Coordinates of N, CA and C in Angstrom, one line a residue:
M1 N 19.1 126.4 76.7 CA 19.4 125.2 76.0 C 20.7 125.3 75.1
R2 N 20.7 126.4 74.4 CA 21.9 126.6 73.5 C 23.2 126.7 74.3
R3 N 23.0 127.4 75.5 CA 24.2 127.6 76.3 C 24.7 126.3 76.9
R4 N 23.8 125.4 77.3 CA 24.2 124.1 77.8 C 24.9 123.3 76.6
F5 N 24.3 123.4 75.5 CA 24.9 122.6 74.3 C 26.3 123.1 74.0
A6 N 26.5 124.5 74.0 CA 27.8 125.1 73.7 C 28.8 124.7 74.8
T7 N 28.3 124.7 76.1 CA 29.2 124.3 77.2 C 29.7 122.8 77.0
A8 N 28.7 122.0 76.7 CA 29.1 120.5 76.5 C 30.1 120.4 75.4
I9 N 30.0 121.2 74.3 CA 30.9 121.1 73.2 C 32.3 121.5 73.6
L10 N 32.4 122.6 74.4 CA 33.7 123.0 74.9 C 34.3 122.0 75.8
I11 N 33.6 121.4 76.7 CA 34.1 120.4 77.6 C 34.6 119.2 76.8
A12 N 33.9 118.7 75.8 CA 34.3 117.6 75.0 C 35.6 117.9 74.2
A13 N 35.7 119.2 73.7 CA 36.9 119.6 73.0 C 38.1 119.6 73.9
G14 N 37.9 120.1 75.1 CA 39.0 120.1 76.1 C 39.5 118.7 76.4
L15 N 38.5 117.7 76.6 CA 38.9 116.4 76.9 C 39.7 115.8 75.8
L16 N 39.2 116.0 74.5 CA 40.0 115.5 73.4 C 41.4 116.1 73.3
G17 N 41.5 117.4 73.6 CA 42.8 118.0 73.6 C 43.8 117.4 74.6
C18 N 43.2 117.1 75.8 CA 44.1 116.6 76.9 C 44.5 115.2 76.5
S19 N 43.6 114.4 76.0 CA 44.0 113.0 75.6 C 45.0 113.0 74.5
G20 N 44.9 114.0 73.6 CA 45.9 114.1 72.5 C 47.3 114.4 73.0
N21 N 47.3 115.3 74.0 CA 48.6 115.7 74.6 C 49.2 114.5 75.3
A22 N 48.4 113.8 76.0 CA 48.9 112.6 76.8 C 49.5 111.6 75.8
R23 N 48.8 111.3 74.7 CA 49.3 110.4 73.7 C 50.6 110.9 73.1
A24 N 50.7 112.2 72.9 CA 52.0 112.7 72.3 C 53.1 112.6 73.3
Q25 N 52.8 112.8 74.6 CA 53.9 112.7 75.6 C 54.3 111.2 75.7
Q26 N 53.4 110.3 75.6 CA 53.7 108.9 75.7 C 54.6 108.4 74.5
D27 N 54.4 109.0 73.3 CA 55.1 108.7 72.1 C 56.5 109.3 72.2
Q28 N 56.8 110.3 72.9 CA 58.1 111.0 72.9 C 59.0 110.1 73.8
P29 N 60.3 110.0 73.4 CA 61.3 109.2 74.1 C 61.6 110.0 75.4
P30 N 62.0 109.2 76.5 CA 62.4 109.9 77.8 C 63.5 110.8 77.6
I31 N 63.5 111.9 78.3 CA 64.5 112.9 78.3 C 65.6 112.6 79.3
I32 N 66.8 112.4 78.9 CA 68.0 112.0 79.8 C 68.8 113.3 79.9
P33 N 69.1 113.7 81.2 CA 69.9 114.9 81.4 C 71.2 114.8 80.7
P34 N 71.7 115.8 80.0 CA 73.0 115.8 79.3 C 74.1 115.5 80.2
S35 N 74.1 115.8 81.5 CA 75.2 115.5 82.4 C 75.4 114.1 82.6
F36 N 74.2 113.3 82.6 CA 74.3 111.8 82.8 C 75.0 111.2 81.5
I37 N 74.6 111.7 80.3 CA 75.2 111.2 79.1 C 76.7 111.4 79.1
E38 N 77.1 112.6 79.4 CA 78.5 113.0 79.4 C 79.3 112.1 80.4
R39 N 78.7 111.9 81.6 CA 79.3 111.1 82.6 C 79.5 109.7 82.2
A40 N 78.5 109.1 81.6 CA 78.6 107.7 81.2 C 79.6 107.5 80.1
E41 N 79.7 108.5 79.1 CA 80.7 108.4 78.0 C 82.1 108.7 78.5
A42 N 82.2 109.5 79.6 CA 83.5 109.9 80.0 C 84.3 108.8 80.7
W43 N 83.6 107.8 81.3 CA 84.2 106.8 82.0 C 84.6 105.7 81.0
D44 N 85.5 106.0 80.1 CA 85.9 105.0 79.1 C 87.1 104.2 79.7
A45 N 87.4 103.1 79.1 CA 88.4 102.2 79.6 C 89.5 102.1 78.5
A46 N 90.7 102.0 78.8 CA 91.8 101.9 77.9 C 93.1 101.3 78.6
L47 N 93.9 100.7 77.8 CA 95.2 100.2 78.3 C 96.1 101.5 78.5
E48 N 96.6 101.6 79.7 CA 97.4 102.8 80.1 C 98.8 102.4 80.5
I49 N 99.8 103.1 79.9 CA 101.2 103.0 80.3 C 101.7 104.3 80.8
A50 N 102.3 104.3 82.0 CA 102.6 105.6 82.6 C 104.1 105.5 83.2
P51 N 105.0 106.0 82.4 CA 106.4 106.2 83.0 C 106.4 107.4 84.0
F52 N 107.1 107.3 85.0 CA 107.1 108.4 86.1 C 108.4 108.5 86.7
G53 N 108.5 109.6 87.5 CA 109.7 109.9 88.3 C 109.3 110.6 89.6
G54 N 110.1 110.5 90.6 CA 109.8 111.1 91.8 C 110.9 111.0 92.8
Y55 N 110.5 111.0 94.1 CA 111.5 110.9 95.2 C 110.9 109.9 96.3
R56 N 111.8 109.1 96.8 CA 111.4 108.1 97.8 C 112.2 108.3 99.1
F57 N 111.4 108.4 100.2 CA 112.0 108.6 101.5 C 112.2 107.2 102.2
G58 N 113.1 107.2 103.1 CA 113.3 105.9 103.9 C 114.7 105.4 103.5
G59 N 115.7 105.5 104.3 CA 117.0 105.1 104.0 C 117.5 103.8 104.7
D60 N 116.5 103.0 105.2 CA 116.9 101.8 105.9 C 117.6 100.8 105.1
F61 N 117.3 100.8 103.8 CA 118.0 99.8 102.9 C 119.4 100.2 102.7
F62 N 119.7 101.5 102.7 CA 121.1 101.9 102.6 C 121.9 101.5 103.8
E63 N 121.4 101.6 105.0 CA 122.0 101.2 106.2 C 122.1 99.7 106.3
L64 N 121.1 99.0 105.7 CA 121.1 97.5 105.7 C 122.2 97.0 104.8
V65 N 122.5 97.6 103.7 CA 123.5 97.1 102.8 C 124.9 97.5 103.3
T66 N 125.1 98.7 103.8 CA 126.4 99.1 104.2 C 126.8 98.6 105.6
G67 N 125.8 98.2 106.4 CA 126.1 97.7 107.7 C 126.4 98.8 108.7
Q68 N 126.1 100.0 108.4 CA 126.3 101.1 109.4 C 125.4 102.3 109.0
R69 N 125.3 103.2 109.9 CA 124.4 104.3 109.7 C 124.9 105.3 108.7
V70 N 124.0 105.8 107.8 CA 124.4 106.7 106.8 C 123.5 107.9 106.9
D71 N 124.0 109.0 106.4 CA 123.3 110.3 106.5 C 122.6 110.6 105.2
L72 N 121.6 109.7 104.9 CA 120.9 109.9 103.6 C 119.5 109.2 103.9
D73 N 118.4 110.0 103.8 CA 117.1 109.6 104.1 C 116.3 109.1 102.9
G74 N 116.8 109.4 101.7 CA 116.1 109.0 100.5 C 116.9 109.3 99.3
A75 N 116.3 109.0 98.1 CA 116.9 109.2 96.8 C 115.9 109.3 95.7
P76 N 116.2 109.9 94.5 CA 115.3 109.9 93.4 C 114.9 108.5 93.0
V77 N 113.7 108.4 92.4 CA 113.2 107.1 91.9 C 112.5 107.3 90.5
W78 N 112.6 106.3 89.7 CA 111.9 106.3 88.4 C 111.3 104.9 88.2
G79 N 110.3 104.8 87.3 CA 109.6 103.6 87.1 C 108.6 103.7 86.0
I80 N 107.8 102.6 85.9 CA 106.7 102.6 84.9 C 105.6 101.7 85.5
A81 N 104.3 102.1 85.2 CA 103.1 101.4 85.6 C 102.3 101.1 84.4
A82 N 101.7 100.0 84.4 CA 100.8 99.6 83.3 C 99.4 99.1 83.8
D83 N 98.3 99.7 83.3 CA 97.0 99.4 83.8 C 96.2 98.7 82.7
V84 N 95.6 97.5 83.0 CA 94.8 96.8 82.0 C 93.4 96.8 82.6
P85 N 92.4 97.4 81.9 CA 91.0 97.5 82.4 C 90.4 96.1 82.6
L86 N 89.6 96.0 83.6 CA 88.9 94.7 83.9 C 87.4 95.0 83.7
A87 N 86.6 93.9 83.9 CA 85.1 94.0 83.6 C 84.4 95.0 84.5
H88 N 84.8 95.1 85.7 CA 84.2 96.1 86.7 C 84.5 97.5 86.3
R89 N 83.6 98.4 86.5 CA 83.7 99.8 86.1 C 84.8 100.5 86.9
G90 N 85.8 101.0 86.2 CA 86.9 101.7 86.9 C 87.9 100.8 87.6
L91 N 87.8 99.5 87.4 CA 88.8 98.6 88.0 C 89.8 98.1 87.0
S92 N 91.1 98.1 87.4 CA 92.1 97.7 86.5 C 93.1 96.8 87.2
F93 N 93.7 95.9 86.4 CA 94.9 95.2 86.8 C 96.1 96.1 86.6
E94 N 97.0 96.2 87.6 CA 98.1 97.1 87.5 C 99.4 96.3 87.8
A95 N 100.4 96.6 86.9 CA 101.8 96.1 87.1 C 102.7 97.3 87.3
L96 N 103.7 97.1 88.2 CA 104.5 98.3 88.6 C 106.0 97.8 88.7
F97 N 106.9 98.7 88.2 CA 108.3 98.5 88.4 C 108.9 99.9 88.8
T98 N 109.7 99.9 89.8 CA 110.4 101.1 90.2 C 111.8 100.8 90.6
R99 N 112.7 101.8 90.4 CA 114.1 101.6 90.7 C 114.6 102.9 91.4
Q100 N 115.3 102.7 92.5 CA 115.9 103.7 93.2 C 117.4 103.4 93.3
Q101 N 118.3 104.4 93.1 CA 119.7 104.2 93.1 C 120.4 105.4 93.8
A102 N 121.4 105.0 94.7 CA 122.1 106.1 95.4 C 123.5 105.7 95.5
N103 N 124.4 106.7 95.4 CA 125.8 106.5 95.6 C 126.2 107.1 96.9
L104 N 126.8 106.3 97.8 CA 127.1 106.7 99.2 C 128.6 106.6 99.4
T105 N 129.1 107.5 100.2 CA 130.5 107.5 100.6 C 130.5 107.3 102.2
V106 N 130.9 106.2 102.6 CA 130.9 105.9 104.1 C 132.3 105.5 104.6
P107 N 132.6 105.7 105.8 CA 133.9 105.4 106.4 C 134.1 103.8 106.3
S108 N 135.3 103.5 106.1 CA 135.7 102.1 106.0 C 136.3 101.6 107.3
A109 N 135.9 100.4 107.6 CA 136.4 99.8 108.9 C 137.8 99.2 108.8
F110 N 138.3 99.1 107.6 CA 139.6 98.4 107.4 C 140.7 99.4 106.9
S111 N 140.3 100.6 106.6 CA 141.3 101.6 106.1 C 140.8 103.0 106.5
T112 N 141.7 104.0 106.3 CA 141.3 105.4 106.7 C 140.6 106.0 105.5
L113 N 140.6 105.4 104.3 CA 140.0 106.0 103.2 C 138.5 105.6 103.2
P114 N 137.6 106.6 102.8 CA 136.2 106.2 102.8 C 135.9 105.3 101.6
R115 N 134.8 104.6 101.8 CA 134.4 103.6 100.8 C 133.2 104.0 100.0
R116 N 133.2 103.8 98.7 CA 132.1 104.2 97.8 C 131.2 103.0 97.6
W117 N 129.9 103.3 97.9 CA 128.8 102.3 97.8 C 127.8 102.7 96.7
N118 N 127.5 101.8 95.8 CA 126.5 102.0 94.8 C 125.3 101.0 95.1
I119 N 124.2 101.6 95.7 CA 123.1 100.8 96.2 C 121.9 101.1 95.3
S120 N 121.2 100.0 95.0 CA 119.9 100.1 94.2 C 118.8 99.3 94.9
V121 N 117.6 99.8 94.8 CA 116.4 99.2 95.3 C 115.4 99.1 94.2
E122 N 114.9 97.9 93.9 CA 113.9 97.8 92.9 C 112.6 97.1 93.5
H123 N 111.5 97.5 93.0 CA 110.2 96.9 93.4 C 109.5 96.4 92.1
W124 N 109.1 95.1 92.2 CA 108.4 94.4 91.2 C 107.1 94.0 91.8
Q125 N 106.0 94.6 91.3 CA 104.7 94.4 92.0 C 103.5 94.3 91.0
A126 N 102.5 93.7 91.5 CA 101.2 93.6 90.7 C 100.0 93.6 91.7
G127 N 98.9 94.2 91.2 CA 97.7 94.3 92.0 C 96.6 94.9 91.2
V128 N 95.7 95.6 92.0 CA 94.5 96.2 91.4 C 94.5 97.7 91.7
L129 N 93.9 98.4 90.7 CA 93.7 99.8 90.9 C 92.2 100.1 90.7
Q130 N 91.6 100.9 91.6 CA 90.2 101.3 91.5 C 90.1 102.8 91.3
E131 N 89.5 103.3 90.2 CA 89.2 104.7 90.0 C 87.9 105.0 90.7
I132 N 87.9 106.2 91.4 CA 86.7 106.6 92.2 C 85.7 107.4 91.3
D133 N 86.2 108.1 90.3 CA 85.3 108.8 89.4 C 85.7 108.6 88.0
G134 N 84.8 108.9 87.1 CA 85.0 108.6 85.7 C 85.2 109.9 84.8
G135 N 85.4 111.0 85.4 CA 85.5 112.2 84.6 C 86.9 112.4 84.1
R136 N 87.3 113.7 83.9 CA 88.6 114.0 83.4 C 89.6 114.0 84.6
A137 N 89.2 114.2 85.8 CA 90.0 114.1 87.0 C 89.5 112.8 87.7
R138 N 90.4 111.8 87.8 CA 90.0 110.5 88.4 C 90.9 110.2 89.6
P139 N 90.4 110.4 90.8 CA 91.1 109.9 92.0 C 91.1 108.4 92.0
F140 N 92.1 107.8 92.6 CA 92.2 106.3 92.6 C 93.0 105.8 93.8
I141 N 92.8 104.6 94.1 CA 93.6 103.9 95.1 C 94.0 102.6 94.5
D142 N 95.2 102.0 94.9 CA 95.7 100.7 94.4 C 96.4 100.0 95.6
V143 N 96.3 98.7 95.5 CA 96.9 97.8 96.4 C 97.7 96.7 95.6
M144 N 99.0 96.5 96.0 CA 99.8 95.6 95.2 C 100.7 94.8 96.2
A145 N 101.3 93.8 95.6 CA 102.2 92.9 96.3 C 103.2 92.4 95.3
G146 N 104.4 92.0 95.8 CA 105.4 91.4 94.9 C 106.7 91.3 95.6
L147 N 107.8 91.6 94.9 CA 109.2 91.4 95.4 C 109.9 92.7 95.4
T148 N 110.8 92.8 96.4 CA 111.8 93.9 96.4 C 113.2 93.3 96.3
R149 N 114.0 93.9 95.4 CA 115.4 93.5 95.2 C 116.2 94.7 95.6
Y150 N 117.1 94.5 96.6 CA 118.1 95.5 96.9 C 119.5 94.9 96.8
S151 N 120.4 95.7 96.3 CA 121.8 95.2 96.1 C 122.8 96.3 96.3
G152 N 124.0 95.8 96.5 CA 125.1 96.7 96.7 C 126.4 96.0 96.8
D153 N 127.4 96.4 96.0 CA 128.7 95.8 96.1 C 128.7 94.3 95.8
G154 N 127.9 93.9 94.7 CA 127.9 92.5 94.3 C 127.0 91.6 95.1
D155 N 126.2 92.1 96.0 CA 125.3 91.3 96.8 C 123.9 91.7 96.4
N156 N 123.1 90.7 96.2 CA 121.7 90.9 95.8 C 120.8 90.1 96.8
E157 N 119.7 90.7 97.2 CA 118.7 90.1 98.1 C 117.3 90.4 97.6
F158 N 116.5 89.3 97.6 CA 115.1 89.5 97.3 C 114.2 89.2 98.5
R159 N 113.2 90.1 98.7 CA 112.3 90.0 99.8 C 110.8 90.3 99.4
F160 N 109.9 89.7 100.1 CA 108.5 90.0 99.8 C 108.1 91.4 100.2
A161 N 107.3 92.1 99.5 CA 106.9 93.4 99.7 C 105.4 93.7 99.3
A162 N 104.8 94.6 100.0 CA 103.5 95.1 99.6 C 103.4 96.6 99.6
S163 N 102.4 97.1 98.9 CA 102.4 98.6 98.8 C 100.9 99.0 98.8
L164 N 100.7 100.3 99.2 CA 99.4 100.9 99.1 C 99.6 102.3 98.6
G165 N 98.8 102.7 97.5 CA 99.0 103.9 96.9 C 97.7 104.7 96.7
A166 N 97.8 106.0 96.5 CA 96.6 106.8 96.3 C 97.1 108.0 95.5
G167 N 96.2 108.5 94.5 CA 96.6 109.6 93.7 C 95.4 110.0 92.8
A168 N 95.8 110.6 91.7 CA 94.8 111.1 90.8 C 95.3 111.1 89.3
K169 N 94.4 110.8 88.4 CA 94.8 110.9 87.0 C 94.0 112.1 86.4
L170 N 94.8 112.9 85.6 CA 94.2 114.0 84.9 C 94.2 113.7 83.5
L171 N 93.1 113.7 82.8 CA 92.9 113.2 81.4 C 92.3 114.3 80.6
P172 N 93.0 115.3 80.2 CA 92.5 116.4 79.3 C 92.3 115.9 77.9
S173 N 92.9 114.8 77.5 CA 92.9 114.2 76.2 C 92.5 112.8 76.3
P174 N 91.8 112.2 75.3 CA 91.5 110.8 75.3 C 92.8 109.9 75.1
R175 N 93.9 110.5 74.7 CA 95.1 109.7 74.4 C 96.2 109.9 75.5
F176 N 96.2 111.1 76.1 CA 97.3 111.4 77.1 C 96.7 112.0 78.4
G177 N 97.5 111.9 79.4 CA 97.1 112.4 80.7 C 98.3 112.5 81.6
I178 N 98.1 112.9 82.8 CA 99.1 113.1 83.9 C 98.7 112.2 85.1
R179 N 99.6 111.6 85.7 CA 99.4 110.7 86.9 C 100.2 111.2 88.0
M180 N 99.6 111.5 89.1 CA 100.2 111.9 90.4 C 99.9 111.0 91.5
E181 N 100.9 110.6 92.3 CA 100.6 109.5 93.2 C 101.6 109.6 94.4
S182 N 101.1 109.1 95.6 CA 101.9 108.9 96.7 C 101.7 107.4 97.1
R183 N 102.8 106.8 97.6 CA 102.8 105.3 97.8 C 103.6 105.0 99.0
V184 N 103.2 104.0 99.8 CA 104.0 103.5 100.9 C 104.3 102.0 100.6
F185 N 105.6 101.7 100.8 CA 106.1 100.3 100.6 C 106.5 99.7 102.0
A186 N 106.2 98.4 102.1 CA 106.6 97.7 103.3 C 107.3 96.4 102.8
T187 N 108.6 96.2 103.1 CA 109.3 95.1 102.7 C 109.8 94.3 103.9
L188 N 109.5 93.0 103.9 CA 109.9 92.1 105.0 C 111.4 91.7 104.8
V189 N 112.3 92.2 105.6 CA 113.7 91.9 105.4 C 114.2 90.7 106.3
D190 N 113.5 90.5 107.3 CA 113.9 89.4 108.2 C 112.7 88.8 108.9
A191 N 112.4 87.6 108.7 CA 111.3 86.9 109.4 C 111.7 85.6 110.0
A192 N 111.2 85.3 111.2 CA 111.5 84.1 111.9 C 110.2 83.6 112.6
G193 N 110.2 82.3 112.8 CA 109.1 81.6 113.5 C 109.5 80.5 114.4
A194 N 108.7 80.2 115.4 CA 109.0 79.1 116.3 C 107.7 78.4 116.7
L195 N 107.8 77.1 116.8 CA 106.7 76.3 117.1 C 107.0 75.5 118.4
A196 N 106.1 75.7 119.4 CA 106.3 75.1 120.7 C 105.0 74.3 121.1
C197 N 105.2 73.1 121.5 CA 104.1 72.2 121.9 C 104.2 71.6 123.3
A198 N 103.3 71.9 124.2 CA 103.3 71.4 125.5 C 101.8 71.4 126.0
G199 N 101.1 70.3 125.7 CA 99.7 70.3 126.0 C 98.9 71.1 125.0
G200 N 99.5 71.6 124.0 CA 99.0 72.4 123.0 C 100.1 73.1 122.2
C201 N 99.9 73.4 121.0 CA 100.9 74.0 120.1 C 100.7 75.5 119.9
F202 N 101.8 76.2 120.0 CA 101.8 77.7 119.8 C 102.8 78.0 118.7
L203 N 102.4 78.9 117.8 CA 103.3 79.3 116.8 C 103.6 80.8 117.0
A204 N 104.9 81.2 117.1 CA 105.3 82.6 117.2 C 106.0 83.0 116.0
L205 N 105.6 84.2 115.5 CA 106.2 84.7 114.3 C 106.7 86.1 114.6
S206 N 107.8 86.5 114.0 CA 108.3 87.8 114.1 C 108.9 88.3 112.8
A207 N 108.8 89.5 112.4 CA 109.2 90.0 111.2 C 109.7 91.5 111.3
D208 N 110.8 91.8 110.6 CA 111.2 93.2 110.5 C 110.9 93.7 109.2
A209 N 110.3 94.9 109.1 CA 109.9 95.5 107.9 C 110.7 96.8 107.6
V210 N 111.0 97.1 106.4 CA 111.6 98.4 106.0 C 110.4 99.1 105.3
W211 N 110.2 100.4 105.8 CA 109.2 101.2 105.2 C 109.8 102.3 104.4
Q212 N 109.1 102.6 103.3 CA 109.5 103.7 102.4 C 108.3 104.4 101.8
W213 N 108.4 105.7 101.7 CA 107.3 106.6 101.2 C 107.8 107.2 99.9
E214 N 106.9 107.2 98.9 CA 107.3 107.7 97.6 C 106.2 108.7 97.1
F215 N 106.7 109.7 96.4 CA 105.9 110.7 95.8 C 106.4 110.8 94.3
S216 N 105.4 110.7 93.4 CA 105.8 110.6 92.0 C 104.8 111.3 91.1
A217 N 105.2 111.6 89.8 CA 104.3 112.1 88.8 C 104.9 111.7 87.5
G218 N 103.9 111.5 86.5 CA 104.4 111.0 85.2 C 103.3 111.2 84.1
L219 N 103.6 110.8 82.9 CA 102.8 110.9 81.8 C 102.0 109.7 81.5
I220 N 100.7 109.8 81.2 CA 99.9 108.6 80.9 C 99.7 108.5 79.3
V221 N 100.0 107.4 78.8 CA 99.7 107.1 77.4 C 98.6 106.1 77.3
R222 N 97.5 106.4 76.7 CA 96.4 105.5 76.6 C 96.3 104.9 75.2
L223 N 96.2 103.6 75.2 CA 96.1 102.8 74.0 C 94.8 102.1 73.9
R224 N 94.1 102.3 72.8 CA 92.7 101.7 72.6 C 92.8 100.5 71.6

C-alpha cells in the first residue's frame, strides 16, 4: 500500500513538472535565427549616387558621323547614375547619364590633308533597377529607356534608345560602396514605315539600330 502511494506521488510530481515546463516554454518569446535578423536589417534602402568610368565598344556612331569607315571600335566613357528606392523591396528608380568622346583623324574627300573629327555620344535614360540580394554583395539588373545624342563637327542628332544592364554592388560600409556593371545600348538611328491598303491594310516598319557594349566601375555614395 505504501509503495502504491509513493508511486502515485511520484507520478503526480512528474505531471506537475511537465506542465510547469510547458507553461514556461509558452511564456518565452519565439527564437529567431540570428542569420534572419542580420539579413532583414542588411537590406536597407538609401538614395545612391554613383559616378563611374569605363570603356564602351561599338564604333558605328563614329562611322555614322564621319560618313566613312574608321579604325576605332570604341572609346572611354564616364557618367553618373542615381538610384531612388521605391516601396518594393530592392526596387529603385534609376536615372543615368553617360558621355563618350573620341578624336578621330580620317582622310578628307576634298583635300590631301586628313581631317580631325571630335565626336561625342551621350545617353540620357531612366528606368528601374532590381537588386537580387540584400547583403553586402548585391547583384542587380536594370532596364532603361531614353534618348541618345551624338554629335560631330557642329551637327547634333537625337534618337530613341534603350538599354539593359547587369552588375553588382559591393557595400562594405553603410555610406560607401563600389558598383560594377556591364550594359548594352540599342539606339534607333533610322526608322521608316509604310501603310498599304488593298482589301485590307498592312503596316510595314523598318529600323536600323546602333549597338554598343559598355563595361564600367565606380564609387557609390549612399545618402540617408
